[in-house]
C-alpha cells in the first residue's frame, strides 16, 4: 500500500528528477558501463560527482569525442536536463497566482537570459538552433529542430496544473526546441504517467494504460520494455545472471546507429526517444517495488551511462511521485546545490501553497 500524500508525490517527482540528474553529472555521456563501474570502485555510485570525476575529467560521448560536457558544473550540480526543469520551475513560480494557461513565449526571454549568463552545462544542438531562431524572429509555432532526443522539462508543472490534458500539452510546449513527434510524445507520455501516479496509480498501471491510450510507437516501445524487464528479472534467463544486466538490457533494445562521426552506437543508451523511453520504463518497472526503489533505480541508471541524465528525469519523476519526497536519501538532499532554492519556488505553486 502506497501512503504517499499528494504534496509528497509532487515534490517527490520534482526532486526525484533533479537528484537523478545530478547523480549522472559525473558519468553523463560515458558509454562504457564497465569503465564507470571500475572508476566508481566496483560499486553503485553513492554521491554526486563533478563532470568526469574518477574518470579523468572527461567522458566519451560517442560521436562527439572525449570531453567535459558540463564545464561550469561541480558535484551537486545538474546537467542541462536538470537545468531546464529549474528554468520551467522559475517561470511557473513567477506566474503562480492566479493559475493560467502555459505560454512558452512568456518563458523564452527568461530562458535566453539563463543561457546567456553562466549556463555551465552542455548546450545541445537543438537549444543552439532554437536560440538562433528566436534571435532571427522566427514565430513561436515554427521554433525547434528535428532531433528525436527526449528532453523532459515540465516536471514542476505537476505542482501547477491538475488536469492531465493540460499537463500533456505543457510537456510538449516545454520542449519547444524540438519538432520531432517521438521526442514530443515521449515528454507527453511521462507527463501522463506521472500525473496518474501522483493520483494513486502504481507505475506499472499508469505506464500500461498510457501506452494503450497513446498507441503506435509508444505502445510498441512500452511492450519492448516490459518484455525486457520480464526477461531481466526471470532467474531462469541468462540475461538475469549477467553482471552488467541493466547495460545489456538497454543495448539489446536498440538498433545500431551509425552517426557518421566516429563510431556506431547502440541507440538504447543514447538520447533518441526510441531508446530513452523504453530504457526509463525498464528501470521504473524493475525497481518500483523494491526497498529503496528510487535510490536503487537512479543508481542503476547512472551506472549504465550514455545519456543517463535524460532517462534519470523520467525515472526520478515517476518513482519520486510513487515513493514521495521522503524516499530521497538524506545525503542527496543535503548535497544537491539547489534543493532549498527549488523547494522555496515549489512552495509558491498553486498545488503546493500552504
Coordinates of C-alpha atoms in Angstrom, one line a residue, residues 18 22 44 92 139 299 304 327 352:
X18 CA 16.7 16.5 -10.0
X22 CA 22.7 15.3 -10.5
X44 CA 27.0 1.7 -7.4
X92 CA 5.9 28.9 -13.2
X139 CA 7.5 32.7 -35.0
X299 CA 21.9 4.4 -9.1
X304 CA 24.8 2.3 -17.3
X327 CA 12.3 8.5 -0.2
X352 CA 1.7 23.2 -3.0

